[in-house]
Tab-separated table of C-alpha atoms and ligand atoms in Angstrom:
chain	number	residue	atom	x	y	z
S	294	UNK	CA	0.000	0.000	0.000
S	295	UNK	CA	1.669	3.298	-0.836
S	296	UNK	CA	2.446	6.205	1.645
S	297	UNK	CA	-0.224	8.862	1.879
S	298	UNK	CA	1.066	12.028	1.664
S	299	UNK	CA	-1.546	14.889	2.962
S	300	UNK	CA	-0.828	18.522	1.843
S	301	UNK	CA	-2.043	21.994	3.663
S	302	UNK	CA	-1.356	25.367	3.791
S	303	UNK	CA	-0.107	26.880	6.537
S	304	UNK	CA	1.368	30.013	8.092
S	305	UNK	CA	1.265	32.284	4.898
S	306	UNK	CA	2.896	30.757	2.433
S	307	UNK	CA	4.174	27.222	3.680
S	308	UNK	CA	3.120	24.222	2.953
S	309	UNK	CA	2.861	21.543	5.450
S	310	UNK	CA	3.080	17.707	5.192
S	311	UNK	CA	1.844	14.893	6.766
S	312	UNK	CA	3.195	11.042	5.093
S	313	UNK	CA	1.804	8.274	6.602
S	314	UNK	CA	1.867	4.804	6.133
S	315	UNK	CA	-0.973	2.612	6.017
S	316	UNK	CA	0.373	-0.845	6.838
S	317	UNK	CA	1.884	0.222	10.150
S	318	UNK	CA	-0.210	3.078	10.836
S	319	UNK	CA	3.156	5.720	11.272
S	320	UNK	CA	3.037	9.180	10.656
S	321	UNK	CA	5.447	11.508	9.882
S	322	UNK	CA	5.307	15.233	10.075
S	323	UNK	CA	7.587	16.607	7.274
S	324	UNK	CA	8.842	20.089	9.232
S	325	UNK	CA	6.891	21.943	11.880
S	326	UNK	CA	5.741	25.406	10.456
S	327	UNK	CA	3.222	25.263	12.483
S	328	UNK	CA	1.974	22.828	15.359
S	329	UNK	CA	-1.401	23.284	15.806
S	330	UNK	CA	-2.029	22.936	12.193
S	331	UNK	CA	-0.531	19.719	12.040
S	332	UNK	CA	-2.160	18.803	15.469
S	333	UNK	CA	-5.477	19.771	13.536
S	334	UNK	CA	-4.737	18.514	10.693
S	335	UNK	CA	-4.028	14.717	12.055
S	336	UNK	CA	-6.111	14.383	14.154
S	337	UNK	CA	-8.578	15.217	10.638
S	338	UNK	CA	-7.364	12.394	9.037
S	339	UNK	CA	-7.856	10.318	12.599
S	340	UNK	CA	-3.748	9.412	11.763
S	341	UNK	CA	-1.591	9.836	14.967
S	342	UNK	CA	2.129	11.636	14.143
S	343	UNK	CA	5.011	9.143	15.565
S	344	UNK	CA	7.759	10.961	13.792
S	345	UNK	CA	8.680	14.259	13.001
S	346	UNK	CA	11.235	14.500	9.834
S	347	UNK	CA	12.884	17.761	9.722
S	348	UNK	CA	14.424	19.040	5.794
S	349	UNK	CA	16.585	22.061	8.110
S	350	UNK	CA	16.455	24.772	10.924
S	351	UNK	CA	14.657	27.520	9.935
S	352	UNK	CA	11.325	27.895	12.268
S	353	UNK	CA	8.851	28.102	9.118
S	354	UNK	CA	10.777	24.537	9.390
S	355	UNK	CA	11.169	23.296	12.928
S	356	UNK	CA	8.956	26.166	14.907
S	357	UNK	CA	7.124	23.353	16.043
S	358	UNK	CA	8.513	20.597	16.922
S	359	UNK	CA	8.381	20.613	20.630
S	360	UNK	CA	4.846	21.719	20.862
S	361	UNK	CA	4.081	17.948	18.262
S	362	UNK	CA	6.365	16.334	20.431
S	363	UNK	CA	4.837	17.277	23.700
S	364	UNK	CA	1.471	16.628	22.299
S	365	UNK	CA	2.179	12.874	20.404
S	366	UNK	CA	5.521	11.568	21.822
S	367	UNK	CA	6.879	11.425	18.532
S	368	UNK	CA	10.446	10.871	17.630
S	369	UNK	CA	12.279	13.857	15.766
S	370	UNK	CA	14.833	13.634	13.049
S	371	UNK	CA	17.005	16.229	11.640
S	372	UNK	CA	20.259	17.037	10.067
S	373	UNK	CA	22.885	16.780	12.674
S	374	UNK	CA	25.082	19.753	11.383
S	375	UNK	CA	21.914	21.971	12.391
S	376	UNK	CA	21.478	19.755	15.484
S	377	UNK	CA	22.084	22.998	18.206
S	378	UNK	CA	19.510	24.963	16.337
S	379	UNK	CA	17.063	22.251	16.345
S	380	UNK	CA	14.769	21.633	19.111
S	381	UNK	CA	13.788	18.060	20.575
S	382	UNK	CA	15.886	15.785	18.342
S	383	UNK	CA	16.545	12.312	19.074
S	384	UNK	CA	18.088	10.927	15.833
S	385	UNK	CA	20.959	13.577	14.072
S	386	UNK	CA	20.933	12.428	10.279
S	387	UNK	CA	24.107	12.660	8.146
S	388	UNK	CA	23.492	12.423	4.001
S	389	UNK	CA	23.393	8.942	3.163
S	390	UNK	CA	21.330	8.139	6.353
S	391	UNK	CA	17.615	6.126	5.912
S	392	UNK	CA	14.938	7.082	8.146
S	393	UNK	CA	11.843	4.539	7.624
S	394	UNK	CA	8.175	5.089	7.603
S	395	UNK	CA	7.091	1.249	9.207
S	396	UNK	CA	8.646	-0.849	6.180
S	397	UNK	CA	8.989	2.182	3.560
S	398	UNK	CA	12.362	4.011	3.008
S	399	UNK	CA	13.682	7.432	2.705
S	400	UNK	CA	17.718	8.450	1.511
S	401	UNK	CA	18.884	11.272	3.251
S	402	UNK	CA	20.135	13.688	0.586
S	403	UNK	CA	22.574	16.082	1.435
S	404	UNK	CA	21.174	19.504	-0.475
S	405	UNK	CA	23.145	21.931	1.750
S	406	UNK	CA	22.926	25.853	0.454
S	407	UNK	CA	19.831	27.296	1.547
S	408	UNK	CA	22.029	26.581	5.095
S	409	UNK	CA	24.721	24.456	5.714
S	410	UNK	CA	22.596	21.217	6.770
S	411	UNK	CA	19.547	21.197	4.776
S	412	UNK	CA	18.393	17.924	3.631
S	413	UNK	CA	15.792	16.189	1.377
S	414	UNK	CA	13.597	12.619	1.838
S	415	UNK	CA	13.461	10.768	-1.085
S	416	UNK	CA	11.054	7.757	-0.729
S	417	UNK	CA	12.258	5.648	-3.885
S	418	UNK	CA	9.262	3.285	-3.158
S	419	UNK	CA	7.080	6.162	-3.538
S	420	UNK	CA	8.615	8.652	-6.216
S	421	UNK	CA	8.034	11.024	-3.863
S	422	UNK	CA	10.698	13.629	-2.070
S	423	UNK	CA	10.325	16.167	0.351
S	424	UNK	CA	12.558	18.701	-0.786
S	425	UNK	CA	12.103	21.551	1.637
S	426	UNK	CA	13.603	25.209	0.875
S	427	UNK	CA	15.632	24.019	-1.631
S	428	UNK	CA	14.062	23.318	-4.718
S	429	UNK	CA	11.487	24.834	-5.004
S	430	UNK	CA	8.358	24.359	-8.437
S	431	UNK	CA	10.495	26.890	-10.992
S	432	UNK	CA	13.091	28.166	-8.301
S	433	UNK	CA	15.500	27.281	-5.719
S	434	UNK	CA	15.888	28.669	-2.239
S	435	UNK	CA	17.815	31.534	-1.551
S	436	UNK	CA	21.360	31.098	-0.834
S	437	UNK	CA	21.455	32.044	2.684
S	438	UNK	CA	24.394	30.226	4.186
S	439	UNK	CA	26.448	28.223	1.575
S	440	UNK	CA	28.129	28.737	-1.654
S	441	UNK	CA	27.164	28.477	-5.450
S	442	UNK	CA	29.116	25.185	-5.629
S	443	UNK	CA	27.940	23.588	-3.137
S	444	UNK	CA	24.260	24.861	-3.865
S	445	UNK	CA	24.241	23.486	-7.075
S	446	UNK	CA	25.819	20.018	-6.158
S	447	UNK	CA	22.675	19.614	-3.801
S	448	UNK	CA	20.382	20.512	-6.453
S	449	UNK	CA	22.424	18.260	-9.113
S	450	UNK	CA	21.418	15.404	-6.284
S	451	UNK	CA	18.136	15.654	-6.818
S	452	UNK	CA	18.139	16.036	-10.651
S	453	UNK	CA	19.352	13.334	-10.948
S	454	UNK	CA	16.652	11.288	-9.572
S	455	UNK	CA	14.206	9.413	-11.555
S	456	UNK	CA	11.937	11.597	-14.055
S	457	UNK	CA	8.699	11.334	-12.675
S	458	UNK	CA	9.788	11.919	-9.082
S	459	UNK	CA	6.993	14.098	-7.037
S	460	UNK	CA	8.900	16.989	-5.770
S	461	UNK	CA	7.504	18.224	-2.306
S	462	UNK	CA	8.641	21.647	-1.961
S	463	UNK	CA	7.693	24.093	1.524
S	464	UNK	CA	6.340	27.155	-0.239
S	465	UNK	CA	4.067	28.353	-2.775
S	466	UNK	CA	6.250	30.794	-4.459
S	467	UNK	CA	5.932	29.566	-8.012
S	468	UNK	CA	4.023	32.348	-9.885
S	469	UNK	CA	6.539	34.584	-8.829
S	470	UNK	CA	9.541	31.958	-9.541
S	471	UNK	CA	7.659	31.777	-13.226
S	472	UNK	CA	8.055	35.483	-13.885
S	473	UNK	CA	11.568	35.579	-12.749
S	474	UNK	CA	12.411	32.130	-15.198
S	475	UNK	CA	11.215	34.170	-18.150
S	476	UNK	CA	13.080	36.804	-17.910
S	477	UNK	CA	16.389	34.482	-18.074
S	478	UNK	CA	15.023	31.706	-20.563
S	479	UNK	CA	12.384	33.525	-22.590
S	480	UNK	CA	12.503	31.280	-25.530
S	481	UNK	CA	11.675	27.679	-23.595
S	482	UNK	CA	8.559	26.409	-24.637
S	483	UNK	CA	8.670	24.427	-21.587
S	484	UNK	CA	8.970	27.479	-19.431
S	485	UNK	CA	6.619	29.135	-21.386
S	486	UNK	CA	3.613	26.473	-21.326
S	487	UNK	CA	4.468	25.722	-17.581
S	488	UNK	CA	4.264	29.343	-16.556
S	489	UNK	CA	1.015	29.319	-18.517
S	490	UNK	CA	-0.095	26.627	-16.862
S	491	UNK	CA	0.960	28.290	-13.099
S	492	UNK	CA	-0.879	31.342	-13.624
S	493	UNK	CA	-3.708	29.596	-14.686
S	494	UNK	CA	-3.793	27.548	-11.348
S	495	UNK	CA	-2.927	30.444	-9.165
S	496	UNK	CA	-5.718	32.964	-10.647
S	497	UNK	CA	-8.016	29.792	-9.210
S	498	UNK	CA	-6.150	29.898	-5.919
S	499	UNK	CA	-5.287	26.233	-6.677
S	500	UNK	CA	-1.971	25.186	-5.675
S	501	UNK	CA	1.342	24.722	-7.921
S	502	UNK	CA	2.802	22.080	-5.380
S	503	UNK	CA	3.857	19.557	-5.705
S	504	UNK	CA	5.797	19.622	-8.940
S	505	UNK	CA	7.573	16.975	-10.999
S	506	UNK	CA	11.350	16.271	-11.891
S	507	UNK	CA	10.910	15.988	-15.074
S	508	UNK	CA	9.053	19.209	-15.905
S	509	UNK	CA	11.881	20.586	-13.394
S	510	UNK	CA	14.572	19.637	-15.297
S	511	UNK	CA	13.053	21.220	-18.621
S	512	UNK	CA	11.742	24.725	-17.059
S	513	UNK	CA	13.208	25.560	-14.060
S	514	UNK	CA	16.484	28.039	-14.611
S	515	UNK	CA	18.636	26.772	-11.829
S	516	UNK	CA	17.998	23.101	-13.081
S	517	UNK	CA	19.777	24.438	-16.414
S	518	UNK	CA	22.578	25.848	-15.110
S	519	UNK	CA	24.331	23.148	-17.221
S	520	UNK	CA	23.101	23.432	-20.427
S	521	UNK	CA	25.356	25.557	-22.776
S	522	UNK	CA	22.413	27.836	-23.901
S	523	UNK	CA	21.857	28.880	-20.241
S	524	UNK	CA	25.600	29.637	-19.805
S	525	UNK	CA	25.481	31.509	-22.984
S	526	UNK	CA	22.880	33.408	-22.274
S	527	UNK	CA	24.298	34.243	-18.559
S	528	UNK	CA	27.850	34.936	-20.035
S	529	UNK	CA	29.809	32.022	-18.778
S	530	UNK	CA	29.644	29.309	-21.282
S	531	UNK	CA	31.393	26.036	-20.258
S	532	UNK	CA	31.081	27.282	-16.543
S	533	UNK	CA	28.061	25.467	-14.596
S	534	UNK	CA	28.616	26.960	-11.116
S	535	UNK	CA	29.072	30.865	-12.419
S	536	UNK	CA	25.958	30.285	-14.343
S	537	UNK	CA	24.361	28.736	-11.520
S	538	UNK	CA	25.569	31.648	-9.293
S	539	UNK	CA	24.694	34.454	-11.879
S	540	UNK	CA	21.117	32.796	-11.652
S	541	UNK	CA	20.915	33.239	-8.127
S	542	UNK	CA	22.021	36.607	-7.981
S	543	UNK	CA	19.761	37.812	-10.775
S	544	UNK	CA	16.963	36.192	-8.904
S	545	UNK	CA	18.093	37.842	-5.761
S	546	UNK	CA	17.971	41.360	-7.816
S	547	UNK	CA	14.497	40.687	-9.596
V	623	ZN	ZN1	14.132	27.952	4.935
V	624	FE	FE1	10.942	27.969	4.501
C-alpha cells in the first residue's frame, strides 16, 4: 500500500506535510511550520504523528517541533550539522542516512545551500521527495548560508533522480519563480507552457505544489545551469557553477 502524503497550507505561504503509512499506521510530520495545524490537521485524518522529519532549521521549518512532540511523543529527526539549532531531536541524520516510515524508506540527501545542513527525503518506493527550501516548483531557495558550488551540487542530487519523481517543496512561491524564469530563458517552450499553466492555477487559488522532476529539469532556470544555452545566455559558457551563481544573484535582484 503506498504512503499517503496529505498537503495543507499553513502560516502564509508554507506548505505543510503529513506522510503516513498505512500498513503500520506511522506518521510523519515533514517540518513543523506550524503545530497546531498539524495537530489539527491529524487528528482530521484520525492518523496519529510518531515521527517528526525535519528538511533544516529555519522555524517556518522546525517552529514546532516541541509543541508535536509534547502533544504525540513522537520521535524527531534532523540534520545533525543543524542539530544545536534544532529543538527536541533524538536521531541527528548525516546524508546517506535512511529514516523509515514502518517498512517504507527514505535516503537522506545532502542539499546543503539554503544553510549548511539542509536535507531532502526521497522515498524511492514512492517517487516522492520532500525537498524543503531548496528546490522549489520553478526556483531554488535563496542562498542564505552556503556557496554556489555547493548549492548546485545539492540541487544536481536531486536532478538526478528518476523523471517522474513528485517533488515536495515548503512554499508556494511559483508564480513569482515563473516570472523571474522568463526573464532568463524567454525562448523555452517548456517554461513558457508551464508558466502558462501556473498562472492559470494560481488565478483559481489552486496550488502549484507539488511539482515533478521531469518538468523541473526542462523549465526551471537553476535546473539548467548546465546546459550551454543557459551559460550563454548568462555569459559564462562552459562554466556550470558561475551560471548557476549568476542565476541566483539575478533572482536575488528581480
Ligand atoms: Zn528555509
Ligand atoms: Fe521555509
Amino acid at each position: 500500500m503506498p504512503i499517503l502524503v496529505h498537503q495543507f497550507a499553513c502560516l502564509s505561504d508554507n506548505y505543510g506535510f503529513l506522510a503516513h503509512d498505512p500498513v503500520s499506521g506511522e506518521t510523519a510530520c515533514i517540518d513543523t511550520p506550524d503545530a497546531d495545524a498539524y495537530l489539527r490537521e491529524a487528528a482530521g485524518r484520525g492518523w496519529t504523528i510518531t515521527q517528526i522529519w525535519n528538511t533544516h532549521w529555519h522555524p517556518d521549518h522546525a517552529g514546532g517541533n516541541l509543541a508535536i512532540k509534547a502533544a504525540t511523543g513522537c520521535t524527531i529527526v534532523a540534520p545533525a550539522s543543524e542539530g544545536e539549532r534544532i529543538a527536541g531531536i533524538d536521531r541527528a541524520l548525516v546524508p546517506g542516512d535512511t529514516v523509515m516510515l514502518g517498512d517504507v524508506s527514505a535516503d537522506v540527501i545532502d542539499v546543503a545551500g539554503h544553510t549548511l545542513g539542509h536535507i531532502a527525503f526521497h522515498l524511492a518506493s514512492e517517487g516522492i521527495a520532500f525537498v524543503g527550501d531548496s528546490l522549489f516548483a520553478l526556483g531554488c531557495g535563496r542562498m542564505f548560508e552556503g556557496t554556489p558550488a555547493m548549492m548546485w551540487a545539492g540541487l544536481e542530487r536531486l536532478k538526478v533522480l528518476p523523471d517522474k519523481t513528485v517533488i515536495y517543496c515548503a512554499h508556494e512561491y511559483t508564480a513569482a519563480n515563473a516570472r523571474f524564469a522568463l526573464s532568463v530563458d524567454p525562448d523555452n517552450p517548456a517554461l513558457r507552457d508551464f508558466a502558462a499553466e501556473v498562472a492559470a492555477k494560481r488565478k483559481n487559488d489552486q496550488w502549484t505544489v507539488p511539482t515533478r522532476l521531469d518538468r523541473e529539469r526542462a523549465a526551471n532556470p537553476f535546473l539548467r545551469a548546465d546546459d550551454p544555452v543557459m551559460q550563454a545566455r548568462m555569459g559564462f559558457a562552459g562554466d556550470t557553477v558561475a551560471t548557476f551563481a549568476a542565476i541566483r544573484r539575478a533572482k536575488d535582484n528581480f
